[in-house]
């Protein structure tokens, strides 16, 4: 691990009122003091002074703050210099500090050092990147929960339980000559089953977590002319898609995002089901199926002018049969309610054209996602890397359970258990390697 002194602008590139230049490393204070007119800096107190170049010329008037190790973001000696946000001044300040012995930081290097010094675990460091990227309240809540919340605690608890189990098994191995069993195999199997079910619910929360992070995919499905494109436009409050009385107007999927009550939705208008054997339509329809399979919410749109039992249920089954519905919501939308119609079965009654029932449909989608998000005590898996690691943990736990169930020798069971701990450790960074760290921290910007 490098401990040389690094420097970078922490604020966004470009012109601004103020810019913050950060220094971290054992020489941070010395390097900074070579350019500051203050006689000394007090710990964690901003000092107003001048920043001069090596020739003693004034570069800017600044505020400098010293964060003595280990009470800083990185855990190292740090100095933050707030200067005026002119690109020229920022560049000069950084160049001068480099001339005095600092090195330009790599992307994410400050956070990497925070991780290396035990200030954050790896999943928390990743949450910092998500927090910086978050643009909606839902994304922000997920990042904050991963940074300081239930998710990190849940991982810690899982790890502790796995470690407890391992130490029991290892104790047995130590006394293997004496043929004693410290732990009753049934109790151990019970514990493993509990662990499996916790990992399973974390894995199960991924589709919700990922949807909230990336935008909840909503597929607008149904027959040609049902009013799907009109509904898309009504939801967006915008004339996004072409609408016409000709069946088969929409040939390709059209996607548009919108944030409602803090949750981002990705609405996907699709080509409608039709009887024709037009080749282009068939291609478009294959995409509709794919949109349905990838969606979290399916809006099945029908026109109330065609009796429900005439076809609609078969159409719905046509989509749902091709999807794993266990983590999806199906909303039936009875459209064109401004026209004369028979009474409708349960569902949402709307007129996309007149804008009737649209707000209540939106509110139901928001409510469905809020409910999903609060399941599993609000602990949601959002990170693809964590998901594959947890899948490995789950495989290893399955082997542990089999081993215990089949009275396998203790040392073999212990191997699988260590495997589970290993994979869990890759999430938190208890186990790590340079390639993994490189992948994660290269996502950051310079200065974080
Ligand atoms: N009266 C009434 N007409 C509607 C309503 N919604 C859609 N329409 C009309 O129904 C026709 C078809 O609407 P679209 O939105 O193009 O239907 P679609 O489901 O996207 O059709 P395809 O793209 O061909 O699959 C158009 O003439 C719309 O004006 C509604 O709520 N009330
Ligand atoms: Mg359409």
Short mmCIF file of C-alpha atoms and ligand atoms in Angstrom, two decimals:
data_model
loop_
_atom_site.label_atom_id
_atom_site.label_comp_id
_atom_site.label_asym_id
_atom_site.label_seq_id
_atom_site.Cartn_x
_atom_site.Cartn_y
_atom_site.Cartn_z
CA UNK A 1 0.00 0.00 0.00
CA UNK A 2 1.39 3.42 -1.01
CA UNK A 3 1.56 6.04 1.71
CA UNK A 4 3.19 8.79 -0.34
CA UNK A 5 1.44 12.14 -0.28
CA UNK A 6 -1.29 12.55 -2.89
CA UNK A 7 -3.14 15.63 -4.08
CA UNK A 8 -6.24 16.29 -6.20
CA UNK A 9 -9.09 18.72 -6.65
CA UNK A 10 -12.09 17.21 -4.84
CA UNK A 11 -14.73 19.52 -6.30
CA UNK A 12 -16.10 19.15 -9.86
CA UNK A 13 -13.99 20.22 -12.83
CA UNK A 14 -14.62 23.71 -14.15
CA UNK A 15 -15.32 27.14 -12.76
CA UNK A 16 -17.11 27.56 -9.43
CA UNK A 17 -17.29 29.78 -6.38
CA UNK A 18 -14.93 27.64 -4.34
CA UNK A 19 -12.78 24.61 -5.09
CA UNK A 20 -11.33 22.19 -2.56
CA UNK A 21 -7.86 20.73 -3.03
CA UNK A 22 -7.08 17.71 -0.89
CA UNK A 23 -3.75 16.39 0.29
CA UNK A 24 -3.33 13.06 2.03
CA UNK A 25 -0.23 11.22 3.24
CA UNK A 26 2.50 11.48 5.83
CA UNK A 27 3.95 14.67 4.29
CA UNK A 28 0.61 16.39 3.69
CA UNK A 29 1.07 19.05 6.35
CA UNK A 30 4.71 19.78 5.45
CA UNK A 31 3.93 20.03 1.72
CA UNK A 32 1.01 22.39 2.38
CA UNK A 33 2.90 24.56 4.87
CA UNK A 34 5.57 25.21 2.24
CA UNK A 35 2.95 27.31 0.42
CA UNK A 36 0.81 28.76 3.19
CA UNK A 37 1.53 32.04 4.92
CA UNK A 38 -0.03 30.88 8.21
CA UNK A 39 2.54 30.11 10.90
CA UNK A 40 0.64 26.97 11.91
CA UNK A 41 -2.67 25.18 11.35
CA UNK A 42 -4.85 24.02 14.21
CA UNK A 43 -6.38 20.55 13.99
CA UNK A 44 -9.76 20.57 12.23
CA UNK A 45 -10.00 24.37 12.30
CA UNK A 46 -10.08 26.42 9.11
CA UNK A 47 -7.32 29.02 8.88
CA UNK A 48 -7.51 31.98 6.52
CA UNK A 49 -4.16 32.59 4.83
CA UNK A 50 -2.40 33.05 1.52
CA UNK A 51 -1.21 30.37 -0.86
CA UNK A 52 2.05 31.35 -2.56
CA UNK A 53 4.10 29.70 -5.28
CA UNK A 54 7.73 28.60 -4.82
CA UNK A 55 8.89 32.09 -5.79
CA UNK A 56 6.73 33.53 -2.99
CA UNK A 57 4.18 35.09 -5.37
CA UNK A 58 0.56 35.16 -4.24
CA UNK A 59 -1.59 32.54 -6.00
CA UNK A 60 -4.81 32.97 -4.00
CA UNK A 61 -6.27 33.68 -0.59
CA UNK A 62 -7.44 30.37 0.85
CA UNK A 63 -8.89 28.56 3.83
CA UNK A 64 -6.70 25.67 4.98
CA UNK A 65 -7.75 22.88 7.33
CA UNK A 66 -5.49 20.24 8.82
CA UNK A 67 -6.92 16.82 9.75
CA UNK A 68 -4.23 15.01 11.78
CA UNK A 69 -4.07 11.22 11.38
CA UNK A 70 -5.99 9.10 12.16
CA UNK A 71 -8.99 11.45 12.42
CA UNK A 72 -9.42 12.14 8.74
CA UNK A 73 -11.36 10.67 5.84
CA UNK A 74 -8.39 8.57 4.71
CA UNK A 75 -7.06 7.92 8.20
CA UNK A 76 -3.81 9.63 7.13
CA UNK A 77 -2.52 13.16 7.65
CA UNK A 78 -4.74 15.35 5.50
CA UNK A 79 -4.94 19.00 4.55
CA UNK A 80 -7.82 20.56 2.67
CA UNK A 81 -7.31 23.87 0.93
CA UNK A 82 -10.37 25.80 -0.18
CA UNK A 83 -9.38 28.24 -2.89
CA UNK A 84 -11.37 30.29 -5.39
CA UNK A 85 -12.92 28.09 -8.03
CA UNK A 86 -11.10 29.40 -11.05
CA UNK A 87 -9.73 26.55 -13.17
CA UNK A 88 -6.43 28.42 -13.39
CA UNK A 89 -6.09 28.82 -9.61
CA UNK A 90 -7.02 25.17 -9.01
CA UNK A 91 -4.44 24.01 -11.51
CA UNK A 92 -1.76 26.28 -10.04
CA UNK A 93 -2.40 25.15 -6.47
CA UNK A 94 -2.20 21.48 -7.49
CA UNK A 95 0.89 22.06 -9.65
CA UNK A 96 2.68 23.88 -6.81
CA UNK A 97 1.89 21.10 -4.34
CA UNK A 98 3.18 18.52 -6.83
CA UNK A 99 6.35 20.58 -7.29
CA UNK A 100 6.80 20.37 -3.50
CA UNK A 101 6.64 16.58 -3.41
CA UNK A 102 3.01 15.50 -3.62
CA UNK A 103 1.77 13.21 -6.40
CA UNK A 104 -1.48 13.55 -8.36
CA UNK A 105 -3.99 11.07 -6.90
CA UNK A 106 -5.44 8.20 -8.95
CA UNK A 107 -9.25 7.93 -9.28
CA UNK A 108 -10.69 6.84 -5.94
CA UNK A 109 -7.31 6.81 -4.23
CA UNK A 110 -8.48 8.80 -1.20
CA UNK A 111 -11.31 6.31 -0.61
CA UNK A 112 -8.96 3.38 -1.32
CA UNK A 113 -6.73 4.66 1.49
CA UNK A 114 -9.73 5.06 3.76
CA UNK A 115 -10.50 1.39 3.08
CA UNK A 116 -6.89 0.33 3.61
CA UNK A 117 -6.84 2.16 6.95
CA UNK A 118 -10.05 0.49 8.13
CA UNK A 119 -12.17 3.65 7.92
CA UNK A 120 -14.66 1.92 5.61
CA UNK A 121 -15.23 -1.63 4.47
CA UNK A 122 -15.34 -2.36 0.78
CA UNK A 123 -19.13 -2.34 0.48
CA UNK A 124 -19.17 1.06 2.19
CA UNK A 125 -16.51 2.39 -0.16
CA UNK A 126 -18.71 1.28 -3.07
CA UNK A 127 -21.62 3.03 -1.39
CA UNK A 128 -19.62 6.27 -1.45
CA UNK A 129 -19.45 5.96 -5.25
CA UNK A 130 -23.20 5.29 -5.38
CA UNK A 131 -23.87 8.23 -3.10
CA UNK A 132 -21.94 10.53 -5.42
CA UNK A 133 -23.88 9.10 -8.37
CA UNK A 134 -27.30 9.27 -6.73
CA UNK A 135 -29.73 11.58 -8.45
CA UNK A 136 -33.06 10.65 -6.84
CA UNK A 137 -34.24 10.22 -3.24
CA UNK A 138 -34.58 6.44 -3.77
CA UNK A 139 -31.00 6.09 -5.02
CA UNK A 140 -29.79 8.30 -2.20
CA UNK A 141 -31.60 6.23 0.43
CA UNK A 142 -30.08 3.00 -0.94
CA UNK A 143 -26.56 4.43 -0.94
CA UNK A 144 -26.91 5.81 2.58
CA UNK A 145 -28.26 2.51 3.85
CA UNK A 146 -25.33 0.71 2.29
CA UNK A 147 -22.90 3.24 3.72
CA UNK A 148 -24.14 3.32 7.29
CA UNK A 149 -27.17 1.14 7.57
CA UNK A 150 -28.84 -2.21 7.80
CA UNK A 151 -27.02 -3.73 4.86
CA UNK A 152 -23.53 -3.38 6.34
CA UNK A 153 -24.82 -4.68 9.69
CA UNK A 154 -26.50 -7.64 8.03
CA UNK A 155 -23.24 -8.62 6.34
CA UNK A 156 -21.38 -8.29 9.64
CA UNK A 157 -23.91 -10.51 11.40
CA UNK A 158 -23.70 -13.15 8.67
CA UNK A 159 -19.94 -13.15 8.84
CA UNK A 160 -19.93 -13.43 12.61
CA UNK A 161 -22.26 -16.42 12.54
CA UNK A 162 -20.14 -18.14 9.93
CA UNK A 163 -17.03 -17.50 11.99
CA UNK A 164 -18.72 -18.89 15.12
CA UNK A 165 -19.67 -22.05 13.26
CA UNK A 166 -16.15 -22.46 11.92
CA UNK A 167 -14.56 -22.07 15.32
CA UNK A 168 -16.82 -24.81 16.67
CA UNK A 169 -15.76 -27.12 13.85
CA UNK A 170 -12.09 -26.22 14.21
CA UNK A 171 -12.23 -26.93 17.90
CA UNK A 172 -13.39 -30.42 17.01
CA UNK A 173 -10.53 -30.78 14.57
CA UNK A 174 -8.07 -29.82 17.31
CA UNK A 175 -9.41 -32.62 19.45
CA UNK A 176 -9.94 -35.05 16.59
CA UNK A 177 -7.88 -37.82 18.30
CA UNK A 178 -10.38 -37.87 21.10
CA UNK A 179 -13.39 -38.26 18.82
CA UNK A 180 -15.55 -35.66 20.52
CA UNK A 181 -18.35 -33.64 18.98
CA UNK A 182 -18.60 -30.18 20.49
CA UNK A 183 -21.55 -29.19 18.46
CA UNK A 184 -24.61 -31.24 17.93
CA UNK A 185 -24.98 -31.73 14.17
CA UNK A 186 -28.70 -30.99 14.27
CA UNK A 187 -28.17 -27.61 15.90
CA UNK A 188 -25.50 -26.82 13.36
CA UNK A 189 -27.78 -27.78 10.50
CA UNK A 190 -30.39 -25.46 11.97
CA UNK A 191 -27.95 -22.57 12.06
CA UNK A 192 -26.89 -23.25 8.49
CA UNK A 193 -30.54 -23.34 7.38
CA UNK A 194 -31.09 -19.94 9.02
CA UNK A 195 -28.04 -18.55 7.27
CA UNK A 196 -29.24 -19.94 3.95
CA UNK A 197 -32.61 -18.29 4.34
CA UNK A 198 -31.06 -14.92 5.23
CA UNK A 199 -28.75 -15.07 2.21
CA UNK A 200 -31.73 -16.10 0.09
CA UNK A 201 -33.79 -13.10 1.15
CA UNK A 202 -30.86 -10.79 0.47
CA UNK A 203 -30.50 -12.34 -2.99
CA UNK A 204 -34.25 -12.00 -3.48
CA UNK A 205 -34.08 -8.28 -2.72
CA UNK A 206 -31.75 -7.68 -5.65
CA UNK A 207 -34.45 -7.18 -8.24
CA UNK A 208 -36.06 -4.45 -6.12
CA UNK A 209 -32.74 -2.93 -5.12
CA UNK A 210 -31.46 -2.89 -8.65
CA UNK A 211 -34.74 -1.50 -10.02
CA UNK A 212 -34.70 1.34 -7.49
CA UNK A 213 -31.09 2.08 -8.32
CA UNK A 214 -31.34 1.94 -12.11
CA UNK A 215 -34.97 3.03 -12.52
CA UNK A 216 -37.93 0.67 -12.16
CA UNK A 217 -38.65 -0.90 -15.57
CA UNK A 218 -42.36 -0.68 -16.45
CA UNK A 219 -43.46 -2.52 -19.62
CA UNK A 220 -46.64 -1.21 -21.26
CA UNK A 221 -48.15 -4.25 -22.95
CA UNK A 222 -51.31 -5.24 -24.76
CA UNK A 223 -53.06 -5.58 -28.08
CA UNK A 224 -52.57 -3.20 -30.97
CA UNK A 225 -54.72 -0.08 -30.63
CA UNK A 226 -55.41 -0.62 -26.92
CA UNK A 227 -53.91 2.82 -26.28
CA UNK A 228 -50.46 1.88 -24.97
CA UNK A 229 -48.65 4.77 -26.62
CA UNK A 230 -51.38 7.16 -25.53
CA UNK A 231 -50.90 5.86 -21.98
CA UNK A 232 -47.12 6.39 -22.19
CA UNK A 233 -47.73 9.97 -23.26
CA UNK A 234 -50.27 10.48 -20.49
CA UNK A 235 -47.88 9.09 -17.85
CA UNK A 236 -45.07 11.34 -19.07
CA UNK A 237 -47.34 14.32 -19.65
CA UNK A 238 -45.63 14.63 -23.02
CA UNK A 239 -46.25 13.69 -26.65
CA UNK A 240 -43.41 11.20 -26.75
CA UNK A 241 -44.84 8.37 -28.88
CA UNK A 242 -46.81 8.42 -32.10
CA UNK A 243 -50.47 7.60 -31.58
CA UNK A 244 -52.83 6.58 -34.39
CA UNK A 245 -55.99 4.55 -34.99
CA UNK A 246 -53.98 2.24 -37.26
CA UNK A 247 -53.19 -1.07 -35.55
CA UNK A 248 -49.45 -1.66 -35.35
CA UNK A 249 -48.40 1.98 -35.03
CA UNK A 250 -45.62 1.22 -32.55
CA UNK A 251 -43.11 -1.16 -34.10
CA UNK A 252 -40.15 -0.85 -31.77
CA UNK A 253 -39.94 -0.36 -28.02
CA UNK A 254 -39.78 3.25 -26.85
CA UNK A 255 -38.25 4.00 -23.48
CA UNK A 256 -38.51 7.14 -21.36
CA UNK A 257 -37.68 7.76 -17.70
CA UNK A 258 -39.60 9.81 -15.20
CA UNK A 259 -39.23 10.30 -11.45
CA UNK A 260 -42.45 10.07 -9.46
CA UNK A 261 -42.40 10.74 -5.72
CA UNK A 262 -38.65 10.17 -5.59
CA UNK A 263 -38.68 6.86 -7.47
CA UNK A 264 -37.39 6.73 -11.03
CA UNK A 265 -39.45 4.66 -13.46
CA UNK A 266 -38.37 3.55 -16.92
CA UNK A 267 -41.54 3.34 -19.00
CA UNK A 268 -41.25 1.07 -22.02
CA UNK A 269 -43.96 1.35 -24.66
CA UNK A 270 -44.09 -1.79 -26.79
CA UNK A 271 -45.45 -3.06 -30.07
CA UNK A 272 -48.93 -4.48 -29.57
CA UNK A 273 -50.10 -8.03 -30.06
CA UNK A 274 -51.82 -8.38 -33.39
CA UNK A 275 -53.24 -11.05 -35.64
CA UNK A 276 -51.35 -10.00 -38.74
CA UNK A 277 -48.36 -11.98 -39.96
CA UNK A 278 -46.35 -8.93 -40.90
CA UNK A 279 -42.69 -9.81 -40.43
CA UNK A 280 -41.73 -6.42 -38.98
CA UNK A 281 -44.52 -6.63 -36.44
CA UNK A 282 -43.34 -10.06 -35.38
CA UNK A 283 -39.86 -8.67 -34.77
CA UNK A 284 -41.29 -5.80 -32.77
CA UNK A 285 -43.38 -8.18 -30.77
CA UNK A 286 -40.37 -10.30 -29.83
CA UNK A 287 -39.02 -7.12 -28.25
CA UNK A 288 -42.26 -6.62 -26.35
CA UNK A 289 -41.84 -10.04 -24.76
CA UNK A 290 -38.27 -9.21 -23.82
CA UNK A 291 -39.42 -5.92 -22.27
CA UNK A 292 -41.99 -7.85 -20.23
CA UNK A 293 -39.36 -10.32 -19.04
CA UNK A 294 -37.05 -7.54 -17.90
CA UNK A 295 -39.72 -5.37 -16.31
CA UNK A 296 -40.58 -5.09 -12.63
CA UNK A 297 -44.06 -3.74 -13.34
CA UNK A 298 -46.24 -4.95 -16.21
CA UNK A 299 -49.01 -2.60 -17.28
CA UNK A 300 -51.40 -4.69 -19.31
CA UNK A 301 -53.53 -2.25 -21.31
CA UNK A 302 -56.88 -3.17 -22.85
CA UNK A 303 -59.60 -1.15 -24.47
CA UNK A 304 -62.91 -1.27 -22.64
CA UNK A 305 -64.66 -1.14 -26.02
CA UNK A 306 -63.79 -4.80 -26.53
CA UNK A 307 -65.39 -7.04 -23.87
CA UNK A 308 -62.87 -8.29 -21.34
CA UNK A 309 -63.74 -11.95 -21.66
CA UNK A 310 -63.49 -11.78 -25.46
CA UNK A 311 -59.72 -12.04 -25.36
CA UNK A 312 -58.01 -10.14 -22.61
CA UNK A 313 -57.32 -12.97 -20.16
CA UNK A 314 -55.61 -15.08 -22.82
CA UNK A 315 -53.51 -12.10 -23.78
CA UNK A 316 -52.43 -11.56 -20.20
CA UNK A 317 -51.48 -15.22 -19.86
CA UNK A 318 -49.55 -14.92 -23.10
CA UNK A 319 -47.21 -12.45 -21.37
CA UNK A 320 -47.19 -13.84 -17.86
CA UNK A 321 -46.47 -17.39 -19.07
CA UNK A 322 -43.22 -16.16 -20.55
CA UNK A 323 -42.11 -14.27 -17.44
CA UNK A 324 -41.03 -15.20 -13.94
CA UNK A 325 -43.86 -13.40 -12.16
CA UNK A 326 -42.57 -14.01 -8.62
CA UNK A 327 -40.83 -10.65 -8.40
CA UNK A 328 -43.09 -8.69 -10.73
CA UNK A 329 -46.28 -6.67 -10.34
CA UNK A 330 -49.09 -6.99 -12.87
CA UNK A 331 -51.47 -4.05 -13.25
CA UNK A 332 -54.48 -4.42 -15.50
CA UNK A 333 -55.35 -1.10 -17.08
CA UNK A 334 -58.85 -0.74 -18.54
CA UNK A 335 -58.37 2.09 -21.02
CA UNK A 336 -60.75 4.31 -22.99
CA UNK A 337 -63.22 4.56 -20.10
CA UNK A 338 -64.47 7.79 -21.70
CA UNK A 339 -66.20 5.59 -24.30
CA UNK A 340 -69.39 3.56 -23.61
CA UNK A 341 -68.51 0.23 -22.01
CA UNK A 342 -69.73 -2.69 -19.91
CA UNK A 343 -68.69 -2.95 -16.25
CA UNK A 344 -65.06 -3.86 -15.71
CA UNK A 345 -63.33 -6.52 -13.65
CA UNK A 346 -60.86 -5.27 -11.02
CA UNK A 347 -57.97 -3.15 -12.20
CA UNK A 348 -57.23 0.45 -13.02
CA UNK A 349 -59.86 2.28 -15.00
CA UNK A 350 -58.34 5.08 -17.03
CA UNK A 351 -58.76 7.20 -20.07
CA UNK A 352 -55.28 7.81 -21.41
CA UNK A 353 -56.69 10.24 -23.91
CA UNK A 354 -58.56 12.33 -21.33
CA UNK A 355 -55.96 11.85 -18.57
CA UNK A 356 -58.45 10.16 -16.23
CA UNK A 357 -57.15 7.74 -13.56
CA UNK A 358 -53.51 8.40 -14.46
CA UNK A 359 -52.54 9.89 -11.07
CA UNK A 360 -54.04 6.98 -9.22
CA UNK A 361 -52.19 4.52 -11.49
CA UNK A 362 -48.94 6.36 -10.74
CA UNK A 363 -49.67 6.30 -7.01
CA UNK A 364 -50.24 2.53 -7.13
CA UNK A 365 -46.93 1.95 -8.85
CA UNK A 366 -45.11 4.08 -6.28
CA UNK A 367 -46.89 2.24 -3.45
CA UNK A 368 -45.95 -1.16 -4.90
CA UNK A 369 -42.28 -0.21 -5.06
CA UNK A 370 -42.32 1.31 -1.56
CA UNK A 371 -43.77 -1.93 -0.24
CA UNK A 372 -41.10 -4.02 -1.99
CA UNK A 373 -38.40 -1.73 -0.66
CA UNK A 374 -39.56 -2.11 2.92
CA UNK A 375 -39.69 -5.92 2.78
CA UNK A 376 -36.63 -7.67 4.23
CA UNK A 377 -36.41 -4.92 6.89
CA UNK A 378 -35.49 -2.45 4.21
CA UNK A 379 -32.16 -4.19 3.59
CA UNK A 380 -31.70 -4.33 -0.17
CA UNK A 381 -28.99 -5.78 -2.33
CA UNK A 382 -28.16 -3.34 -5.12
CA UNK A 383 -24.71 -4.27 -6.30
CA UNK A 384 -24.09 -6.85 -9.03
CA UNK A 385 -20.69 -7.76 -7.63
CA UNK A 386 -22.20 -8.41 -4.22
CA UNK A 387 -24.91 -10.53 -5.78
CA UNK A 388 -22.47 -12.91 -7.48
CA UNK A 389 -20.47 -13.17 -4.27
CA UNK A 390 -23.63 -13.98 -2.30
CA UNK A 391 -24.57 -16.63 -4.86
CA UNK A 392 -21.19 -18.25 -4.17
CA UNK A 393 -21.83 -18.01 -0.43
CA UNK A 394 -25.15 -19.74 -0.98
CA UNK A 395 -23.55 -22.58 -2.99
CA UNK A 396 -20.95 -23.10 -0.29
CA UNK A 397 -23.66 -23.15 2.40
CA UNK A 398 -25.53 -25.78 0.42
CA UNK A 399 -22.41 -27.96 0.49
CA UNK A 400 -22.05 -27.34 4.22
CA UNK A 401 -25.64 -28.43 4.78
CA UNK A 402 -25.15 -31.55 2.66
CA UNK A 403 -21.92 -32.36 4.44
CA UNK A 404 -23.49 -32.04 7.86
CA UNK A 405 -26.55 -34.00 6.77
CA UNK A 406 -24.46 -36.84 5.39
CA UNK A 407 -22.19 -37.00 8.45
CA UNK A 408 -19.18 -36.06 6.36
CA UNK A 409 -15.84 -35.68 8.17
CA UNK A 410 -15.49 -32.42 10.04
CA UNK A 411 -12.47 -31.23 8.04
CA UNK A 412 -14.42 -31.48 4.76
CA UNK A 413 -17.33 -29.51 6.13
CA UNK A 414 -14.91 -26.90 7.45
CA UNK A 415 -13.50 -26.42 3.94
CA UNK A 416 -16.94 -25.49 2.56
CA UNK A 417 -17.62 -23.22 5.49
CA UNK A 418 -14.35 -21.40 4.93
CA UNK A 419 -15.35 -21.08 1.29
CA UNK A 420 -18.57 -19.33 2.35
CA UNK A 421 -16.61 -16.98 4.63
CA UNK A 422 -14.18 -16.26 1.82
CA UNK A 423 -16.89 -15.21 -0.62
CA UNK A 424 -18.68 -13.11 1.98
CA UNK A 425 -15.32 -11.50 2.72
CA UNK A 426 -14.94 -10.37 -0.89
CA UNK A 427 -18.00 -8.15 -0.38
CA UNK A 428 -16.75 -6.40 2.72
CA UNK A 429 -13.10 -6.47 1.66
CA UNK A 430 -11.93 -8.82 4.41
CA UNK A 431 -10.64 -10.80 1.45
CA UNK A 432 -9.32 -8.80 -1.44
CA UNK A 433 -6.83 -8.53 -4.29
CA UNK A 434 -5.42 -5.78 -6.47
CA UNK A 435 -7.56 -6.57 -9.48
CA UNK A 436 -10.75 -6.36 -7.45
CA UNK A 437 -9.70 -3.10 -5.80
CA UNK A 438 -8.64 -1.70 -9.17
CA UNK A 439 -12.06 -2.48 -10.63
CA UNK A 440 -13.92 -0.85 -7.80
CA UNK A 441 -11.88 2.28 -7.32
CA UNK A 442 -11.45 3.08 -10.99
CA UNK A 443 -15.20 3.87 -10.94
CA UNK A 444 -14.50 6.87 -8.75
CA UNK A 445 -13.48 10.28 -9.91
CA UNK A 446 -10.08 11.75 -9.10
CA UNK A 447 -10.27 13.59 -5.80
CA UNK A 448 -12.62 11.09 -4.08
N1 LIG B 1 -61.51 7.53 -26.74
C1 LIG B 1 -60.27 7.15 -26.42
N2 LIG B 1 -59.41 6.84 -27.39
C2 LIG B 1 -58.17 6.45 -27.06
C3 LIG B 1 -57.73 6.39 -25.70
N3 LIG B 1 -56.46 5.97 -25.68
C4 LIG B 1 -56.10 5.78 -26.97
N4 LIG B 1 -57.12 6.08 -27.80
C5 LIG B 1 -57.11 6.01 -29.25
O1 LIG B 1 -56.85 4.68 -29.67
C6 LIG B 1 -56.06 4.67 -30.85
C7 LIG B 1 -54.82 3.83 -30.64
O2 LIG B 1 -54.01 4.45 -29.69
P1 LIG B 1 -52.46 4.13 -29.53
O3 LIG B 1 -52.00 4.81 -28.30
O4 LIG B 1 -51.74 4.42 -30.80
O5 LIG B 1 -52.56 2.57 -29.32
P2 LIG B 1 -51.37 1.50 -29.14
O6 LIG B 1 -51.80 0.53 -28.13
O7 LIG B 1 -50.09 2.23 -28.89
O8 LIG B 1 -51.35 0.82 -30.55
P3 LIG B 1 -50.15 0.10 -31.33
O9 LIG B 1 -48.96 0.98 -31.24
O10 LIG B 1 -50.65 -0.02 -32.72
O11 LIG B 1 -49.93 -1.21 -30.68
C8 LIG B 1 -55.75 6.11 -31.17
O12 LIG B 1 -56.66 6.57 -32.13
C9 LIG B 1 -55.98 6.82 -29.86
O13 LIG B 1 -56.36 8.17 -30.01
C10 LIG B 1 -58.69 6.75 -24.69
O14 LIG B 1 -58.43 6.74 -23.49
N5 LIG B 1 -59.96 7.11 -25.12
MG1 LIG B 2 -48.38 2.30 -29.86
#
